[in-house]
Coordinates of C-alpha atoms and ligand atoms in Angstrom, one line a residue:
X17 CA 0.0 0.0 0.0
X18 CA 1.3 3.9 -0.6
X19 CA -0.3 7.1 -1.6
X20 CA -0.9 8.7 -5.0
X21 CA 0.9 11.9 -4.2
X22 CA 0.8 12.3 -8.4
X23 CA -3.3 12.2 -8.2
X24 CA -3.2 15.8 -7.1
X25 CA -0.2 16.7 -9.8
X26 CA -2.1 15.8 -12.3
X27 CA -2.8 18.9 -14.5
X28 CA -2.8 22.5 -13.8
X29 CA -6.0 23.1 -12.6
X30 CA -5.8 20.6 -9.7
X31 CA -1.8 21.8 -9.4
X32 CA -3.5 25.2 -8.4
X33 CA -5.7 24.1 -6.7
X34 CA -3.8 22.5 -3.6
X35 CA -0.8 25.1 -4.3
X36 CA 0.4 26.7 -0.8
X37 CA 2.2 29.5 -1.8
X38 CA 1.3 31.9 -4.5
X39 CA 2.9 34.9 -5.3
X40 CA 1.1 38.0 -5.2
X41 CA 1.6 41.6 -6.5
X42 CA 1.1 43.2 -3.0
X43 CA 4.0 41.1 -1.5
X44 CA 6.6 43.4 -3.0
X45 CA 9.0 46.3 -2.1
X46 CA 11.2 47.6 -5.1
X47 CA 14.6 49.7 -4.1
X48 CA 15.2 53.0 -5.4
X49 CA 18.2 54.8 -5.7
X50 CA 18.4 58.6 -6.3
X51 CA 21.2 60.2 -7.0
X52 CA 21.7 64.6 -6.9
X53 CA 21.6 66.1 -10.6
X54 CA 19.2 67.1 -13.3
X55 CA 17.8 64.4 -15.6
X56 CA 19.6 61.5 -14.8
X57 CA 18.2 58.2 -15.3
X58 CA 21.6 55.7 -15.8
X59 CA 21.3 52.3 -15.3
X60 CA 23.4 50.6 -12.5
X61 CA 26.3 48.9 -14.4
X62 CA 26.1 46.0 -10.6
X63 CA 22.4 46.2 -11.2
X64 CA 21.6 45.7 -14.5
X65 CA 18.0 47.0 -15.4
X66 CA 17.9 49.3 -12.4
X67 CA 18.8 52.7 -12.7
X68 CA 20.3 55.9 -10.6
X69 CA 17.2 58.6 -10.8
X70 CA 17.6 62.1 -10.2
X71 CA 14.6 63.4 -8.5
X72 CA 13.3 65.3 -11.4
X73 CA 13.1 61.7 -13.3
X74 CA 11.6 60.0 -10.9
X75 CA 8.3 60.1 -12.6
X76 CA 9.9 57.3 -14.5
X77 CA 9.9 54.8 -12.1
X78 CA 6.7 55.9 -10.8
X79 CA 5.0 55.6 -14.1
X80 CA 6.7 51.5 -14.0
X81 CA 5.9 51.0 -11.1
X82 CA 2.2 51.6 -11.6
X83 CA 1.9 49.9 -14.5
X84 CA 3.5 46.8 -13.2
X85 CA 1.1 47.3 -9.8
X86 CA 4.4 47.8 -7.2
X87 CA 2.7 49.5 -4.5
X88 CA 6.2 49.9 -2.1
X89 CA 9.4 51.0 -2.8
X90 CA 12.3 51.2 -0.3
X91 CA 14.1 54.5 -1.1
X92 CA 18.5 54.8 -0.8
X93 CA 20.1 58.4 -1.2
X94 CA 24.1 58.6 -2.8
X95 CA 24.5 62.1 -1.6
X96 CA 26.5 65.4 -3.2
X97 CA 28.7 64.8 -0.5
X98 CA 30.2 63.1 3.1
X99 CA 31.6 63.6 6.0
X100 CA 32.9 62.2 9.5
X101 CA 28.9 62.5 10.9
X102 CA 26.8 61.9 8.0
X103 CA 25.6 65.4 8.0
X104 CA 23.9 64.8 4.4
X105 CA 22.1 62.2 6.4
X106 CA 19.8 64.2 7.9
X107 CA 19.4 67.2 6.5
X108 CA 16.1 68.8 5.8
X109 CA 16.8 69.4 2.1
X110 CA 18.9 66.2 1.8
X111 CA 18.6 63.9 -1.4
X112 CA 16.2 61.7 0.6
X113 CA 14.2 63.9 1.9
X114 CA 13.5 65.6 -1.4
X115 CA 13.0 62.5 -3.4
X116 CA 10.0 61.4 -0.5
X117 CA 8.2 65.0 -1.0
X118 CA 8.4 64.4 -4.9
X119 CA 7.2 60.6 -4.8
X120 CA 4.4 61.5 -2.3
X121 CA 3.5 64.3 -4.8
X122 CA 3.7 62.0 -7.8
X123 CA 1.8 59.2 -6.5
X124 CA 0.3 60.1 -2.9
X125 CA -0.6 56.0 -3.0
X126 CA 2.6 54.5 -3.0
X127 CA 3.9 53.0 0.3
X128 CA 7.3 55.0 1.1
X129 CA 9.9 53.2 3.2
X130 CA 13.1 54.9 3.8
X131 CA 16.6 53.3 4.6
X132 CA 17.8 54.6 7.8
X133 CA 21.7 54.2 7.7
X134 CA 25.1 56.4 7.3
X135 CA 27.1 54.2 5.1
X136 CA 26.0 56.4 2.2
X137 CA 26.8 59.5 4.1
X138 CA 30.2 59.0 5.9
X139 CA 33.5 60.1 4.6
X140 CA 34.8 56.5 6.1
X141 CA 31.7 54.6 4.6
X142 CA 31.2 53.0 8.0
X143 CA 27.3 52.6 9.3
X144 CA 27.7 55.4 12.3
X145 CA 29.6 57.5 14.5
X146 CA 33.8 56.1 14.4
X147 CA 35.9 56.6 17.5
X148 CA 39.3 55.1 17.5
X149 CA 38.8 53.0 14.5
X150 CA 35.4 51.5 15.9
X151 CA 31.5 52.3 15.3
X152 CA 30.5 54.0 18.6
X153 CA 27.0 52.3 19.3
X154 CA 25.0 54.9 21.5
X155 CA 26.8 58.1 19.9
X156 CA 25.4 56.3 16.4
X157 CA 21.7 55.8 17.6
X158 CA 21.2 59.3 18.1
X159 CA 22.3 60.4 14.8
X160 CA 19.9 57.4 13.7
X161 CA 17.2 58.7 15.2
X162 CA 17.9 62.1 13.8
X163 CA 18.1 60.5 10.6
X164 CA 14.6 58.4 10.9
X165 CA 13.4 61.3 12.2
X166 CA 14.0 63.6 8.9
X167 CA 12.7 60.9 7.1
X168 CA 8.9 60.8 8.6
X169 CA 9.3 64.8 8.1
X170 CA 9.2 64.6 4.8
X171 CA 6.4 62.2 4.5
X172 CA 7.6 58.4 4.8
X173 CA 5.0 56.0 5.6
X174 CA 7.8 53.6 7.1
X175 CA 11.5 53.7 7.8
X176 CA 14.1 50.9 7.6
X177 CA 17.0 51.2 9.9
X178 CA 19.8 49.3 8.3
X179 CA 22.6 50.0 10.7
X180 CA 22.6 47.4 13.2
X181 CA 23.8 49.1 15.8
X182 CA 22.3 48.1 19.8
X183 CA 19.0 49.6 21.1
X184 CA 18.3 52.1 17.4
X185 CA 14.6 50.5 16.9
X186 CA 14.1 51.6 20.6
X187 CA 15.6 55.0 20.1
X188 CA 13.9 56.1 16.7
X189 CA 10.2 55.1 18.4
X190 CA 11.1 57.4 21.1
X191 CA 12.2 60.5 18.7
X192 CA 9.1 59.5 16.3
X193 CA 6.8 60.0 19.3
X194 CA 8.1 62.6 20.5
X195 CA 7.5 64.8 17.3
X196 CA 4.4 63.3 16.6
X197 CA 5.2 60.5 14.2
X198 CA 3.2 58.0 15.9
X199 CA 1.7 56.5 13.1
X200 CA 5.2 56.6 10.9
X201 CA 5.9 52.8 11.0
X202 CA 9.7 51.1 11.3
X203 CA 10.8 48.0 9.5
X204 CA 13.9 46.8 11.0
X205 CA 16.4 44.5 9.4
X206 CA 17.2 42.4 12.4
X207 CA 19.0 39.7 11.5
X208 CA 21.2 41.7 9.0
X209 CA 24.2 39.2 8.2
X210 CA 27.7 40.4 7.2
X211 CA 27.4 39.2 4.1
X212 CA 29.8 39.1 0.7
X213 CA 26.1 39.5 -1.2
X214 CA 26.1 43.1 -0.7
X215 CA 28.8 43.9 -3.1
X216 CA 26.9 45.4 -6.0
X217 CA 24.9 47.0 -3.7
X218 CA 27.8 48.6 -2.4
X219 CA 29.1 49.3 -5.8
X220 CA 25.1 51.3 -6.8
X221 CA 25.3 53.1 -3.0
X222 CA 29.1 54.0 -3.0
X223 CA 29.0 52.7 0.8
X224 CA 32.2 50.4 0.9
X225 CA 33.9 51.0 4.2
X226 CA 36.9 52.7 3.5
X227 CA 39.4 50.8 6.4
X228 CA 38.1 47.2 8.2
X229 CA 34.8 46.0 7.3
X230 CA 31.4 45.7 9.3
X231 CA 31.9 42.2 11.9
X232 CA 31.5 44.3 15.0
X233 CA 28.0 45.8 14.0
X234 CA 26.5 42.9 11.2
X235 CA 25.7 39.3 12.2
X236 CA 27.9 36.3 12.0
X237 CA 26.6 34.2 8.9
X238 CA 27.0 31.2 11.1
X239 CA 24.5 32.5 13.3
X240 CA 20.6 31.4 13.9
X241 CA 20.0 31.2 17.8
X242 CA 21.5 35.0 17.6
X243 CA 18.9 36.2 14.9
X244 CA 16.4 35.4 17.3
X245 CA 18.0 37.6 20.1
X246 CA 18.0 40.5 17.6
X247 CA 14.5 39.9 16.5
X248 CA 13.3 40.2 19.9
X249 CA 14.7 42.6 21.1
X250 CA 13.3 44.8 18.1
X251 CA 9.9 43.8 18.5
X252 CA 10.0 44.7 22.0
X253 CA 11.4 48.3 20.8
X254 CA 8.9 48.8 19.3
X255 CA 9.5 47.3 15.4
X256 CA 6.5 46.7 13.5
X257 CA 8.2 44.4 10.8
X258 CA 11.4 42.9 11.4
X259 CA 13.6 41.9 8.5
X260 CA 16.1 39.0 7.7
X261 CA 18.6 39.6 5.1
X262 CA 20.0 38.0 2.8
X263 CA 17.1 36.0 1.9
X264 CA 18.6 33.5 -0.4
X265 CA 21.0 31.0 2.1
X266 CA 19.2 32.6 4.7
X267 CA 15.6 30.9 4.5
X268 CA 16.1 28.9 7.5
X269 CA 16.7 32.4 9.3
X270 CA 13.2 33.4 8.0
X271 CA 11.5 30.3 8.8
X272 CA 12.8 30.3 12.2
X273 CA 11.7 33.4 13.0
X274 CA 8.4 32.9 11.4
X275 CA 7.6 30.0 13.6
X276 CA 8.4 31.7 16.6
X277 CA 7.6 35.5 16.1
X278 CA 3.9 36.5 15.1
X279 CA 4.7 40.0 13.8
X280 CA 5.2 40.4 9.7
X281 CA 8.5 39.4 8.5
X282 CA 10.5 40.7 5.4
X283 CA 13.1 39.1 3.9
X284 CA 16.1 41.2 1.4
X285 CA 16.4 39.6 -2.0
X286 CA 19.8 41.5 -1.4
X287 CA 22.4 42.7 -4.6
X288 CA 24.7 39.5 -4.7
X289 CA 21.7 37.3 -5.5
X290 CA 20.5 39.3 -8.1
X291 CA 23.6 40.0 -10.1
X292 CA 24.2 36.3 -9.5
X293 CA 20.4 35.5 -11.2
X294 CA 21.5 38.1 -13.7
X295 CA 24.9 36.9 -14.2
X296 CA 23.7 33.1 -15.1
X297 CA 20.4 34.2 -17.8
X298 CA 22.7 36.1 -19.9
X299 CA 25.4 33.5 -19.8
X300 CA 22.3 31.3 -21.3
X301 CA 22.9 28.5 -18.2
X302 CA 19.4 28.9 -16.9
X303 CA 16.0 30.4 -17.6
X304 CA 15.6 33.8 -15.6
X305 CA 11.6 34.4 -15.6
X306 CA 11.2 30.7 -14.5
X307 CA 14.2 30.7 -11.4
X308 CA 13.1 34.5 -10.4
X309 CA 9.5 32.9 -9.6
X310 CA 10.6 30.1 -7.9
X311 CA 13.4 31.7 -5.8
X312 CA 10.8 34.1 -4.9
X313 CA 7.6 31.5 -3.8
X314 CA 10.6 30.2 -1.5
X315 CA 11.2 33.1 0.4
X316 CA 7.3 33.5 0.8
X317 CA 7.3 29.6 1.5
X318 CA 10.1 29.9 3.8
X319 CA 7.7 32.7 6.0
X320 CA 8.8 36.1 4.3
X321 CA 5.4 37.8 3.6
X322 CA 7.4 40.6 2.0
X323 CA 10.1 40.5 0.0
X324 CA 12.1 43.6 -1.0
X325 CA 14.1 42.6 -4.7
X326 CA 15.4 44.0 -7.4
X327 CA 12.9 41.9 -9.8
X328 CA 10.1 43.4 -8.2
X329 CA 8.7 45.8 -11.5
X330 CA 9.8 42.1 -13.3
X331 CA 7.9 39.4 -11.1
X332 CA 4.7 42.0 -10.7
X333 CA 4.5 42.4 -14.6
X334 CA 4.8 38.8 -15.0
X335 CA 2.3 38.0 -12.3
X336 CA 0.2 40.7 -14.5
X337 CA 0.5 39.0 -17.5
X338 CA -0.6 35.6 -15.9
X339 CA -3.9 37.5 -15.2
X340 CA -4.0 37.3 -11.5
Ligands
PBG21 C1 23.1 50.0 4.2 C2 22.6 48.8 3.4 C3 23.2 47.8 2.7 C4 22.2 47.1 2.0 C5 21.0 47.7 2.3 N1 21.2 48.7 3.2 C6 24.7 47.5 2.5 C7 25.5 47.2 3.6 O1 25.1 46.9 4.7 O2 26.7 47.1 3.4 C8 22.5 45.9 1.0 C9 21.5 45.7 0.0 C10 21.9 44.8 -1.1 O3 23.0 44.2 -1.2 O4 21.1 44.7 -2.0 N2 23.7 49.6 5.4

């Protein structure tokens, strides 16, 4: 005696019928990156088919994203310039800043998330505050919270602090309260790992560290029991989503978390993974549209209701086409 497991494979309709995971439009959060000057759109040369956007071309990407039906986008600023503090960071008229008043005025719909991080800013590419060589952990939470802070000013519906410093979730609920932000929610990658699949990224944001690298503030890849310490500890500061990132190797991360944690949880399709993806369909070894779906019904699989990606115009256009 054994079961006929193939009864209920037997053609499409009954294949979508018993499906458990299906992709949806609404599941996804596209990254932006703007970048100071007039009438730039140039594509990413570590990001194929993403570009750099000046704010005055943003209606580009609005105009794609609302024809492909991507109603978030997580927004990253390369500024006109650095320095020791990330002043750029938070400035009112900073490149962030602007570009949230422009998308809110170009499509008052879509869901604006912010990254909340210095990397971008500083002269030494580090995520905060460096003193003697090392990222100072409270003196770096203020300036995060100053950052966040800016952020909901100019009308972000959500911000994403990136930084990984101790206690930041905590501190940016407080300022956001404070100044009347209470409904301004925070998405926190928690289990962000120091990962090698943040290079192109690193590349599009010019955010390298200039000296050492970022083991004393990001998470040991070896590391599950730890993700769960973070994640904890930023739900109970007051995080509305947390965030596991990478998402590829890291599904067991997300499924962990989803088992144990009942707030939402986002996963990071990060940079690496993409240009990998990318990498492989134009060397002709595998069919993109076909592994882009699948990699992506894995993360939801795995417990990531949202995913942020880099395929996110791509998969929503193709989830289009299929008519759902
Ligand atoms: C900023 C930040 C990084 C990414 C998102 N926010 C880079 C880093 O931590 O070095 C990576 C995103 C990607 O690789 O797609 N701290």
């Amino acid at each position: 005696m054994f079961t006929r497991h193939r009864r209920l494979r037997k053609n499409q309709v009954i294949r979508d019928m018993v499906r458990e995971t299906t992709l949806n439009r609404k599941d996804f959060i596209y990254p932006v990156f703007v970048v100071e000057g007039e009438n730039v759109k140039e594509e990413i040369s570590s990001l194929e088919n993403n570009y750099h956007y000046s704010i005055d071309r943003l209606h580009d990407v609005v105009d794609e994203l609302k024809d492909a039906g991507v109603k978030s986008v997580i927004l990253f600023g390369i500024p006109g310039y650095k320095d020791e503090v990330g002043t750029s960071a938070f400035e009112k008229n900073g490149i962030v800043q602007r570009a949230v008043r422009k998308l809110k005025e170009l499509d008052p719909e879509l869901f604006v998330i912010t990254d909340v991080c210095m990397c971008e800013y500083t002269s030494h590419g580090h995520c905060g505050i460096v003193h003697d060589h090392e990222v100072d952990n409270d003196e770096t939470i203020k300036y995060i919270a100053k950052i966040a802070l800016s952020h909901a000013e100019a009308g972000a519906d959500m911000v994403a602090p990136s930084d990984m410093m101790d206690g930041r979730v905590q501190a940016i609920r407080n300022t956001l309260d404070e100044n009347s932000f209470k409904n301004v929610g925070i998405m926190a990658y928690s289990a962000k790992y120091c990962s090698a699949f943040y290079g192109p990224f690193r590349d599009a944001a010019d955010s390298a560290p200039k000296f050492g690298n970022r083991k004393g503030y990001q998470m040991d890849p070896g590391n599950v029991r730890e993700a769960m310490l973070e994640i904890e500890d930023d739900i109970k500061e007051g995080a509305d989503i947390v965030m596991v990132k990478p998402a590829m190797a890291y599904l067991d991360v997300v499924r962990a978390a989803r088992d144990r944690f009942d707030v939402p949880i986002a996963t990071y399709n990060v940079s690496g993974e993409f240009a990998m993806v990318k990498s492989a369909a134009k060397a002709g070894l595998i069919d993109e549209k076909a592994i882009v779906k699948e990699m992506l019904t894995c993360m939801k699989r795995a417990g990531a209701g949202l995913i942020i990606t880099y395929y996110a115009i791509d998969i929503c256009r193709w989830i289009k086409e299929e008519g759902n």
